[in-house]
Short mmCIF file of C-alpha atoms in Angstrom, two decimals:
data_model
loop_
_atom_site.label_atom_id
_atom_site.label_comp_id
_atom_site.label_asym_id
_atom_site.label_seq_id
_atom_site.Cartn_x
_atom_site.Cartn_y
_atom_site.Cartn_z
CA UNK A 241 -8.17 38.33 8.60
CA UNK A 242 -9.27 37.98 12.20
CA UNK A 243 -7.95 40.41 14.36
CA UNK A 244 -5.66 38.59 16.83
CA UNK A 245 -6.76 38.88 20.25
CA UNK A 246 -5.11 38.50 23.76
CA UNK A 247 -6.82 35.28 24.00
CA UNK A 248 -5.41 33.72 20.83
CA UNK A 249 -2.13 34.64 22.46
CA UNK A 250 -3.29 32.79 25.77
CA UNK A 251 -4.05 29.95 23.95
CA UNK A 252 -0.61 29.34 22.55
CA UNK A 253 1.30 28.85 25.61
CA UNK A 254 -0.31 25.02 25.86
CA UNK A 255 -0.09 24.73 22.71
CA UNK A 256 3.31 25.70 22.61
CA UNK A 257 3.97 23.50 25.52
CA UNK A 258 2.50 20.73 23.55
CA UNK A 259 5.12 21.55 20.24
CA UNK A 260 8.02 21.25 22.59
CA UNK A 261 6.94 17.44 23.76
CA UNK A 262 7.34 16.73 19.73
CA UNK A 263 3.18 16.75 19.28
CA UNK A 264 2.45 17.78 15.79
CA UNK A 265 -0.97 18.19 15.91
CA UNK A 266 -0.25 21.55 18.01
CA UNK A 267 2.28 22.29 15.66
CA UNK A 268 -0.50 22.55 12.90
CA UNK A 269 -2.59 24.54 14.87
CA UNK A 270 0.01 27.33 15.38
CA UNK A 271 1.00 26.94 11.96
CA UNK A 272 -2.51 26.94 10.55
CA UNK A 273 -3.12 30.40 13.58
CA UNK A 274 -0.10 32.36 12.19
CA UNK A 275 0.88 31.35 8.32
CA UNK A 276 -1.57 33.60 6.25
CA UNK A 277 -0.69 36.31 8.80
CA UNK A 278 3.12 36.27 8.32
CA UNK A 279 2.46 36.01 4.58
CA UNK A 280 0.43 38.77 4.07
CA UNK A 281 3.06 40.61 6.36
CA UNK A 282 6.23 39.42 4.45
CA UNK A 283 4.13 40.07 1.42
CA UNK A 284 3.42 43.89 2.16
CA UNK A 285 6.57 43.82 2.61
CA UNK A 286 8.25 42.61 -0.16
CA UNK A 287 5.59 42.63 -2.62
CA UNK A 288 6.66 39.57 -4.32
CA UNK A 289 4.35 36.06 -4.19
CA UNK A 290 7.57 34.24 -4.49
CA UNK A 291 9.51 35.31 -1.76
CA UNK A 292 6.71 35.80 0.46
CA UNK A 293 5.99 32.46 0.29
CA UNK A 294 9.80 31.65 0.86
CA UNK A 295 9.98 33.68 4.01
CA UNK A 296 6.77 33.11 5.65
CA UNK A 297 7.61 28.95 5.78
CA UNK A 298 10.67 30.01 6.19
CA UNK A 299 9.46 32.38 9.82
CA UNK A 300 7.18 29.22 10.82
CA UNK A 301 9.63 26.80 11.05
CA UNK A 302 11.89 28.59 12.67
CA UNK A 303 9.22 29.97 14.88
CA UNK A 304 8.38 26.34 15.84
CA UNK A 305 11.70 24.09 15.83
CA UNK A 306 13.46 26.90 18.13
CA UNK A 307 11.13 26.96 20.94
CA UNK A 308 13.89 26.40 23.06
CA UNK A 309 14.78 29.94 22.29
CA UNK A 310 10.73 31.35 23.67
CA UNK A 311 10.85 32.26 26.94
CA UNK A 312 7.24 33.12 27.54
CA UNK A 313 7.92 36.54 30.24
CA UNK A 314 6.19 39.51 29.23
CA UNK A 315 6.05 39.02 25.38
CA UNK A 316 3.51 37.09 23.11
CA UNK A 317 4.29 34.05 20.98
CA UNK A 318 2.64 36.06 18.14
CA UNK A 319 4.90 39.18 19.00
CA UNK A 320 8.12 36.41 18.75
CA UNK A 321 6.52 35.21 15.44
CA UNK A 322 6.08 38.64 13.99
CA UNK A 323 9.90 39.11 15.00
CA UNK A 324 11.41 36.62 13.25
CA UNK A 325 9.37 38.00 10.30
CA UNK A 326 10.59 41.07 10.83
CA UNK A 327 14.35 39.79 11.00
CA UNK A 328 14.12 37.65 8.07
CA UNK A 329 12.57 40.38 5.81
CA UNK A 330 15.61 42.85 7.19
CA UNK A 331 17.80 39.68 6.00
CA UNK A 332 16.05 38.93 2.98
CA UNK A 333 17.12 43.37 1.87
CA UNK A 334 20.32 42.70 3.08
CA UNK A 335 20.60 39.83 0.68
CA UNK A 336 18.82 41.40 -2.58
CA UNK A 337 20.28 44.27 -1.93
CA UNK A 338 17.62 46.43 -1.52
CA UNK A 339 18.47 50.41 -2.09
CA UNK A 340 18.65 52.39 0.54
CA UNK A 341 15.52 54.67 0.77
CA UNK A 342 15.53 58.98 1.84
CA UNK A 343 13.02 59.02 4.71
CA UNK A 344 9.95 60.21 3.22
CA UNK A 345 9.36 62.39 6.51
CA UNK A 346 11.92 64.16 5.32
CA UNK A 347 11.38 64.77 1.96
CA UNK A 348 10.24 67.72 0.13
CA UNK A 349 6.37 68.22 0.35
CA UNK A 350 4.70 69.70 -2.62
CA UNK A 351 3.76 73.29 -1.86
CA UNK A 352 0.61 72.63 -4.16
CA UNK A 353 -0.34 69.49 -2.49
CA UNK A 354 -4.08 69.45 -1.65
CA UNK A 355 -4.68 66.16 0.57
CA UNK A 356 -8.50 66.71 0.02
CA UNK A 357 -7.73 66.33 -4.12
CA UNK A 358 -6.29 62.89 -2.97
CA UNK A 359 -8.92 60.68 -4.15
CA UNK A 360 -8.68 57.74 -2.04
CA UNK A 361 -11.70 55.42 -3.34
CA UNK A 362 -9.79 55.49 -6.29
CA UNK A 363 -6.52 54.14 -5.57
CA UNK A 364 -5.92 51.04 -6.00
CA UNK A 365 -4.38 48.29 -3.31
CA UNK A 366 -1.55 47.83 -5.91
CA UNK A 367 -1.06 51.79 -5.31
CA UNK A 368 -1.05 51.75 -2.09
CA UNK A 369 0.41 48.92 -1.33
CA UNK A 370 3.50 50.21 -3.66
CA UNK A 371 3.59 53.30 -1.96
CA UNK A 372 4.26 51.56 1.50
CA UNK A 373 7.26 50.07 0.54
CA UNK A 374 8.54 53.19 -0.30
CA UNK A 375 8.35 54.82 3.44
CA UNK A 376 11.23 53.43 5.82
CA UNK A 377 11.37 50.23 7.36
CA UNK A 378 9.82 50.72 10.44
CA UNK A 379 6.93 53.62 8.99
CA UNK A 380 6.19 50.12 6.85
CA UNK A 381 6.14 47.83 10.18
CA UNK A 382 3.94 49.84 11.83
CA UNK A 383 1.50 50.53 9.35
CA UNK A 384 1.20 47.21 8.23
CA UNK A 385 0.66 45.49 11.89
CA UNK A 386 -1.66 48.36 12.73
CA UNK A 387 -3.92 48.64 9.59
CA UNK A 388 -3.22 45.18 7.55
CA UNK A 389 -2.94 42.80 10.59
CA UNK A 390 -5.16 44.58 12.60
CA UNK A 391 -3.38 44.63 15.86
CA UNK A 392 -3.48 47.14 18.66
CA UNK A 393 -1.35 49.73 19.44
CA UNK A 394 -0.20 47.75 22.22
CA UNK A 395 0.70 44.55 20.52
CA UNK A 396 3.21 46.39 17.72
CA UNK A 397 4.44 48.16 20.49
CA UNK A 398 5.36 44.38 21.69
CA UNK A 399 6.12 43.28 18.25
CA UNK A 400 8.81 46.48 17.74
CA UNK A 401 9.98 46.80 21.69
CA UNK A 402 8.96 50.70 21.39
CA UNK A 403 6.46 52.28 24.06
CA UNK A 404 2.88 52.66 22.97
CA UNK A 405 3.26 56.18 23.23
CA UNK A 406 6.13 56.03 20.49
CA UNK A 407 4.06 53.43 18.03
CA UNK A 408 1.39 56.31 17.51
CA UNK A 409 3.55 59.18 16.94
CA UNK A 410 5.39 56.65 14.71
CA UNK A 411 2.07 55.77 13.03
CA UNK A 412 1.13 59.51 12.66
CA UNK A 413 4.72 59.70 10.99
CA UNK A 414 4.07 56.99 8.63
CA UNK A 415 0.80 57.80 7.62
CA UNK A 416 1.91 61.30 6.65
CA UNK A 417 5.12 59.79 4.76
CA UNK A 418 2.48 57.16 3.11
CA UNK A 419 0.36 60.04 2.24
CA UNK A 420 3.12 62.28 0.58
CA UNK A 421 4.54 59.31 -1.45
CA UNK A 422 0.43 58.89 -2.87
CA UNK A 423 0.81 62.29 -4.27
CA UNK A 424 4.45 62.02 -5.34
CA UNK A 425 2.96 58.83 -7.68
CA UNK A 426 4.21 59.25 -11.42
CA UNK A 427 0.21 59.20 -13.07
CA UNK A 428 -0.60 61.75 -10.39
CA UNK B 148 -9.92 67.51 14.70
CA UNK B 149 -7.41 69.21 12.72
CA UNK B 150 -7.63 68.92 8.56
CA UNK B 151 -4.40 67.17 8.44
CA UNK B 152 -5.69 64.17 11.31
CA UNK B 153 -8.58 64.40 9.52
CA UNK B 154 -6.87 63.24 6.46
CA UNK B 155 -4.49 60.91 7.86
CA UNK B 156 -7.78 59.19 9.20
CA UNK B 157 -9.40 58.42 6.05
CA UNK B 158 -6.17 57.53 4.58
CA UNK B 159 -5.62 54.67 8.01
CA UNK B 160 -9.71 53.43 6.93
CA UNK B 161 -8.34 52.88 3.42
CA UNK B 162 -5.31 51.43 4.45
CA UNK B 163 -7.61 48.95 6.48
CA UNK B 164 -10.05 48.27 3.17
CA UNK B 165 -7.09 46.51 1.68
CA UNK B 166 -7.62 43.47 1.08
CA UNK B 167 -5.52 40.79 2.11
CA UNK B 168 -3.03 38.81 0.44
CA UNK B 169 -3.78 35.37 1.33
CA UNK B 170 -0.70 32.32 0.10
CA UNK B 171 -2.19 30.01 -2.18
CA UNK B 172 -3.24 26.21 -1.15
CA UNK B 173 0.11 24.96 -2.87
CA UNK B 174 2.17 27.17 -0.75
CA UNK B 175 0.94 26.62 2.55
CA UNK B 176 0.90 22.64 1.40
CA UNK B 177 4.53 23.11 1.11
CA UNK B 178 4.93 25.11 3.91
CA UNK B 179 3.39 22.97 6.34
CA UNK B 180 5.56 20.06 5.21
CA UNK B 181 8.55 21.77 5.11
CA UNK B 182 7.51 22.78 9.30
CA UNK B 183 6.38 19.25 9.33
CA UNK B 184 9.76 17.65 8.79
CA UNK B 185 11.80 20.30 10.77
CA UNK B 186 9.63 20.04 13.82
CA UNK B 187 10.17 15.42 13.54
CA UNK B 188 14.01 16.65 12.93
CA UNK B 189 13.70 18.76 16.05
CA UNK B 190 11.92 16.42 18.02
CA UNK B 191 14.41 14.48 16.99
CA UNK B 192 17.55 16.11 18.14
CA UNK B 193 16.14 17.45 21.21
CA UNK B 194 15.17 13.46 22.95
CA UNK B 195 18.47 12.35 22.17
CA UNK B 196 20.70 15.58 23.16
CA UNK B 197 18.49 17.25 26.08
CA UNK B 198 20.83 19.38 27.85
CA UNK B 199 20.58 18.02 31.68
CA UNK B 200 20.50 15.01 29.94
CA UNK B 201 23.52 15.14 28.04
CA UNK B 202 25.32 16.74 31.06
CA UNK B 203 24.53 14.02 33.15
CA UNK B 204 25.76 11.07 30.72
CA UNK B 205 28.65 13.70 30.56
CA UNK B 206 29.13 13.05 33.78
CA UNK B 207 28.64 9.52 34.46
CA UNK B 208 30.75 8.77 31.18
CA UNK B 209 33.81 11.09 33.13
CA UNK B 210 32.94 9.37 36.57
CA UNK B 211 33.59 5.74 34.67
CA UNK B 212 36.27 6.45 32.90
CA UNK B 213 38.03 8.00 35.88
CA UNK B 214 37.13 4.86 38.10
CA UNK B 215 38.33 2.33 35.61
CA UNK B 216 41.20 4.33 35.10
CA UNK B 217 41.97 4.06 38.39
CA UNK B 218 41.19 0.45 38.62
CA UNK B 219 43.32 0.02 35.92
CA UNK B 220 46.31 2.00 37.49
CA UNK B 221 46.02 -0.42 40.53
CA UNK B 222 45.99 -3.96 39.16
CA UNK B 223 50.29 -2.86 39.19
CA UNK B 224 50.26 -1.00 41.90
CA UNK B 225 52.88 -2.65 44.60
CA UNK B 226 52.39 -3.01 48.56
CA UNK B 227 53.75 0.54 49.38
CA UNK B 228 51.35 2.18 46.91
CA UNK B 229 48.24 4.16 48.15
CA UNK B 230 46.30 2.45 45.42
CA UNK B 231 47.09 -0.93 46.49
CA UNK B 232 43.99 -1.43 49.06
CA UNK B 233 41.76 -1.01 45.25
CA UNK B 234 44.07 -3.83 43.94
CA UNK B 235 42.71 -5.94 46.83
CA UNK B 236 38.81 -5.14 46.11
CA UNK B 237 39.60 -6.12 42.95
CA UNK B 238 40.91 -8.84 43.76
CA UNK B 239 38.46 -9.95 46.11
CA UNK B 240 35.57 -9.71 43.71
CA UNK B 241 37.35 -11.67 41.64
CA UNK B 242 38.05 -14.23 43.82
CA UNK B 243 34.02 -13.78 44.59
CA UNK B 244 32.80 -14.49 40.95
CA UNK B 245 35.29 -17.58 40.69
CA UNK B 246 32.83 -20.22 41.27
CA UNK B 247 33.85 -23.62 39.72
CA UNK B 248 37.23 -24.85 41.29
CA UNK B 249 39.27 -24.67 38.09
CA UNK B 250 38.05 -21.08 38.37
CA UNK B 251 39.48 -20.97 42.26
CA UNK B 252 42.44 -22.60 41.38
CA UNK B 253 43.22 -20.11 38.58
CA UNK B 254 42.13 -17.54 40.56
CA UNK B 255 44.79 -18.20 43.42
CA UNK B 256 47.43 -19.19 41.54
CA UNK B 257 47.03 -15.84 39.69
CA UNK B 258 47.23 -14.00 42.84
CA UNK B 259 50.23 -16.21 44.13
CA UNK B 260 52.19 -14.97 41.24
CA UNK B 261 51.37 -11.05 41.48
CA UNK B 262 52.15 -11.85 45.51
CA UNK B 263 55.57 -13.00 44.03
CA UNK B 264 56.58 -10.26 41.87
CA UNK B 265 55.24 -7.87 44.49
CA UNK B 266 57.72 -9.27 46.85
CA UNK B 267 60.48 -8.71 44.96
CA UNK B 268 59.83 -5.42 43.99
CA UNK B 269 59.61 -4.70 48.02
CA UNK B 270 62.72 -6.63 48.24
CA UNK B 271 64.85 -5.02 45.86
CA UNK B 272 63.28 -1.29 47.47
CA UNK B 273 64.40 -2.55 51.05
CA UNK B 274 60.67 -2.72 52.02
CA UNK B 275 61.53 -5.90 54.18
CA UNK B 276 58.27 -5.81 55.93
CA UNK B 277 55.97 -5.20 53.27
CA UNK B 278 57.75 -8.30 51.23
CA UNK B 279 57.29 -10.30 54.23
CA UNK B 280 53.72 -9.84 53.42
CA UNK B 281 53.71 -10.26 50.30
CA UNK B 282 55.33 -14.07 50.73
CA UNK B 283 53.05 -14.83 53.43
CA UNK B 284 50.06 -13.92 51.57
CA UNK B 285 51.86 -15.76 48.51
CA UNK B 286 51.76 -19.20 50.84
CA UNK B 287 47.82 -18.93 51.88
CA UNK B 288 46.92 -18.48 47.79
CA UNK B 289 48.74 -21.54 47.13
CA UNK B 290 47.49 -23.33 50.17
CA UNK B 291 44.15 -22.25 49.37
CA UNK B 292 44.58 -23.97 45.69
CA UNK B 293 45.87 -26.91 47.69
CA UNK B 294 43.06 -27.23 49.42
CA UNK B 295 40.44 -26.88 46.47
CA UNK B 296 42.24 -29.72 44.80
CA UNK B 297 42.24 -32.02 48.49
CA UNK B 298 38.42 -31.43 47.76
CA UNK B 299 37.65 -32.22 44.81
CA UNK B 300 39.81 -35.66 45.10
CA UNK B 301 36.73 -36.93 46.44
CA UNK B 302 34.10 -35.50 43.85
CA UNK B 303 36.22 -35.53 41.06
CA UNK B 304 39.88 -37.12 40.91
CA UNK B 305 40.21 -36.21 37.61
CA UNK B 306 39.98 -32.70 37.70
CA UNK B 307 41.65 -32.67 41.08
CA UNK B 308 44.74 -34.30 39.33
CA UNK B 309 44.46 -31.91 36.32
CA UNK B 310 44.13 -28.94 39.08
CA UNK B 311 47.19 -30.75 41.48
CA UNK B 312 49.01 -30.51 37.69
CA UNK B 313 48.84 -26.74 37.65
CA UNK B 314 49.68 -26.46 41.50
CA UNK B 315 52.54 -28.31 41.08
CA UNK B 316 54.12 -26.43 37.97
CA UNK B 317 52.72 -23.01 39.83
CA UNK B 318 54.71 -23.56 43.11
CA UNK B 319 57.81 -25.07 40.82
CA UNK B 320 57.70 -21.71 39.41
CA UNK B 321 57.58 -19.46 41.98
CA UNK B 322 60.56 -21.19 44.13
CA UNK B 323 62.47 -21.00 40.99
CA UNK B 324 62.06 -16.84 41.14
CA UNK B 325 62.17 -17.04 44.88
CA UNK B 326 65.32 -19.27 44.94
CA UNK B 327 66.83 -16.61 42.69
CA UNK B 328 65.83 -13.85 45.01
CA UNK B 329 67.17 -16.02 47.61
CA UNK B 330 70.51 -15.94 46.09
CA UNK B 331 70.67 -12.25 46.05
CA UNK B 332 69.57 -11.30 48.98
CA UNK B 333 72.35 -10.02 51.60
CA UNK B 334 69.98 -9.50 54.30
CA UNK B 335 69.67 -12.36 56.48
CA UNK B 336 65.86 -11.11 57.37
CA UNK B 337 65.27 -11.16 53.66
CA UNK B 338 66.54 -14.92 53.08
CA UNK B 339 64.46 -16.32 56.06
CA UNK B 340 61.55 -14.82 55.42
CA UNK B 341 62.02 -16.48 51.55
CA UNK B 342 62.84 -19.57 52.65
CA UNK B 343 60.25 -19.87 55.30
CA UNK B 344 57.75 -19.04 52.00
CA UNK B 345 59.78 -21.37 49.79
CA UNK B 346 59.32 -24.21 52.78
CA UNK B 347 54.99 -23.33 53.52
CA UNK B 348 54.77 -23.31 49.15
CA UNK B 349 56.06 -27.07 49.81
CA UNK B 350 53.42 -27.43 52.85
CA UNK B 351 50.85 -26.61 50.18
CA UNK B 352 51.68 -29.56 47.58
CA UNK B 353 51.28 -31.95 50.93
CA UNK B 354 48.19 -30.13 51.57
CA UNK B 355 47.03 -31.57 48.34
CA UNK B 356 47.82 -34.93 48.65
CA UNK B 357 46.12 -35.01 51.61
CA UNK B 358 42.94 -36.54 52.47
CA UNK B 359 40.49 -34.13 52.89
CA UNK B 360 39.30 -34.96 56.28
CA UNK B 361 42.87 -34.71 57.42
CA UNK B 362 43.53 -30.65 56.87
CA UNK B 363 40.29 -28.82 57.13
CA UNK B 364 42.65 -26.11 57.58
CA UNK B 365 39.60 -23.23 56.75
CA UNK B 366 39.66 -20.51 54.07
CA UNK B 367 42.28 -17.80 54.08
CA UNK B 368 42.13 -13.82 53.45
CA UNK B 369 44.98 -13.65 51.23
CA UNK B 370 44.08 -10.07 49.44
CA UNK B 371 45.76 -6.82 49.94
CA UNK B 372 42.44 -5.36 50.90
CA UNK B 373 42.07 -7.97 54.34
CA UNK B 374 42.17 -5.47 57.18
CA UNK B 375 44.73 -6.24 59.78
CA UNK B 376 48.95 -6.07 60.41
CA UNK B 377 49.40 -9.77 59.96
CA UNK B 378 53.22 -10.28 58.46
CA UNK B 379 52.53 -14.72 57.87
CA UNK B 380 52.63 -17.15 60.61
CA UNK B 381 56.24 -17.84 59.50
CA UNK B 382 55.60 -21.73 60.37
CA UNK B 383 56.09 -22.61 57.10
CA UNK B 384 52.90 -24.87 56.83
CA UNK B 385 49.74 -24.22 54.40
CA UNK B 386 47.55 -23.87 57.58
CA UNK B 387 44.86 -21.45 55.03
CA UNK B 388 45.42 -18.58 58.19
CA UNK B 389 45.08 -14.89 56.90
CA UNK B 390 48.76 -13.89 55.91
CA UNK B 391 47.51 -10.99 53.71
CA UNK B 392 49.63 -7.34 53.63
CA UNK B 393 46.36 -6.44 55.43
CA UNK B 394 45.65 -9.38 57.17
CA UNK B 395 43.53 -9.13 60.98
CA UNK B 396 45.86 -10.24 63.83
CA UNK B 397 46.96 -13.79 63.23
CA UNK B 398 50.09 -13.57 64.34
#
């Protein structure tokens, strides 16, 4: 996935413009720019095909029939996109019914736990990918737009309205969490 | 670098190694038809209801309505009403888009009757003056029709005795209301100013039997919008002079 500069995000605004007069060539092009990224966002999310499907079309088209509602002053049409994401995944728990989870950054660490025994080649994506979606909701936003969709700091910062500052002592959080629920794993 | 960052580092590279899930063809097929349709549907919705747009037909829809309503509201309003000046305008573009003379004649004899019921209405409020005008301008529309049907004896003596037809039964049918107002009057103002009108609605039938040579009398300005104080020339001839409500100094 290519990492998604600050000059992909300069080249929406005309293309934006251009969605707004009804032209649906620029509507491809955004879609086409942002619909395997919302996918594999929903889907390290929710970790199911189906529903990531369901929610990433479902992000698009709201992202581009409700333009009206993008007000382009200080934040990124990719930070809006990643919003609406982020909204419809909270929406998509809230529907399913999805258990509420103990912070992990709270939870008992191991007093045998030896990080170096961790063998990290040899987990699997399914692993760790599983043990994400264990940590809390915004330990798995942060790791997944800083280390799956490859974006700065800066631009999660955007994407969750938090300082930059707070996004890496949130990422230092989550990475810890991530690292306790590896060892925590039932075959480990 | 601490152990612990240390870690926490290796664990971020692997984190970063994963690889990523990508929708299949089918999906993004359907997803970009799905977008496809709501962004047409958007399009859609957004020509035909933009905002300024819709506020200003908003607008222009209220501004008509209100002005037609008040149009409306004037076509009975009476001499001492503050709407009545509209009920002239209205009146004269009527009178402006009646172009063939059965139009004309139809026109004034439509306006001779509202002049009569407006009259009594002023009569029976005691509005002596404003009836006065009323009957005055009552006598130019019909000596107006008179003299559209003294015209068209020359081009067309047909029409002009199918026209003299409805003159006839008009002004037969006003003196019969004005005859009955006549007979309940009390004031003796009020009866001579209706039977000088009853005796110029007579002036306009021998108007129309004239020649028309003989009684180029000229066009009146019989309307309620005619500026002016004129109150009829009270000589109880179809001479076409302005006798309007409104009517410019022709006293």
């Amino acid at each position: 996935m290519q990492p998604l500069d600050k000059a992909a995000s300069d080249d929406d605004r005309p293309l934006i413009e251009r969605v707004r007069r009804g032209d649906q060539d620029a509507a491809r092009i955004l879609f086409e720019r942002y619909f395997d990224r919302i996918y594999n966002y929903v889907y390290a999310r929710l970790g199911r095909v189906e529903d990531a499907e369901d929610l990433a079309i479902d992000t698009m088209t709201r992202s581009l029939t409700r333009l009206d509602l993008f007000h382009d002053q200080g934040v990124a049409f990719s930070s809006w996109v990643y919003r609406i994401a982020h909204n419809a995944t909270i929406d998509h728990y809230r529907r399913e019914g999805k258990a509420t989870l103990v912070p992990l950054e709270s939870a008992t660490m191991p007093v045998s736990a030896d990080p170096a025994d961790l063998a990290l080649a040899q987990l699997s994506n399914d692993d760790l990918r599983g043990a994400l979606r264990a940590l809390t909701d915004e330990q798995q936003q942060v790791l997944i737009l800083r280390f799956f969709q490859d974006l700065t700091a800066a631009q999660a910062a955007e994407i969750m309205g938090k300082s930059v500052g707070a996004v890496q002592a949130l990422q230092h959080r989550a990475l810890g969490s991530l690292e306790r629920a590896l060892e925590r794993r039932p075959n480990n | 670098m601490t152990p612990e960052v240390q870690r926490l580092e290796r664990l971020a590279e692997r984190l970063r190694a994963v690889d990523p899930a990508t929708p299949s063809p089918g999906a993004k097929i359907r997803g970009w038809n799905l977008v496809l349709t709501a962004v047409e549907q958007s399009a859609t919705v957004r020509s035909r209801a933009h905002p300024v747009r819709r506020l200003l037909l908003a607008a222009v829809a209220a501004a008509v309505l209100l002005l037609a309503g008040v149009i409306a509201a004037s076509a009975d309003s009476l001499p001492d009403s503050t709407l009545y000046p509209l009920k002239g305008v209205v009146e004269n573009v009527r009178g402006a888009l009646a172009f063939s003379p059965a139009d004309k004649v139809r026109y004034d004899l439509d306006i001779a009757r509202t002049r009569v019921i407006e009259a009594a209405a002023m009569i029976a409020r005691h509005r002596l003056d404003l009836a006065d005008r009323a009957l005055s301008s009552l006598d130019d529309q019909l000596n107006d029709a008179a003299l559209v049907v003294q015209a068209e004896k020359q081009s067309d003596p047909a029409l002009a005795a199918s026209l003299e037809n409805r003159l006839v039964q008009a002004i037969a049918s006003n003196d019969q209301q004005l005859a009955g107002l006549q007979g309940q009057a009390t004031n003796p103002a009020t009866v001579t100013a209706i039977t000088r009108a009853r005796d110029r609605a007579q002036g306009a039938l021998q108007t129309a039997d004239q020649p028309a040579s003989s009684s180029a009398a000229g066009k009146s300005s019989a309307s309620p919008a005619a500026t002016g104080t004129g109150s009829g020339s009270g000589n109880g001839q179809g001479n076409g002079a302005s006798a309007s409500p409104h009517a410019t100094g022709n006293n």
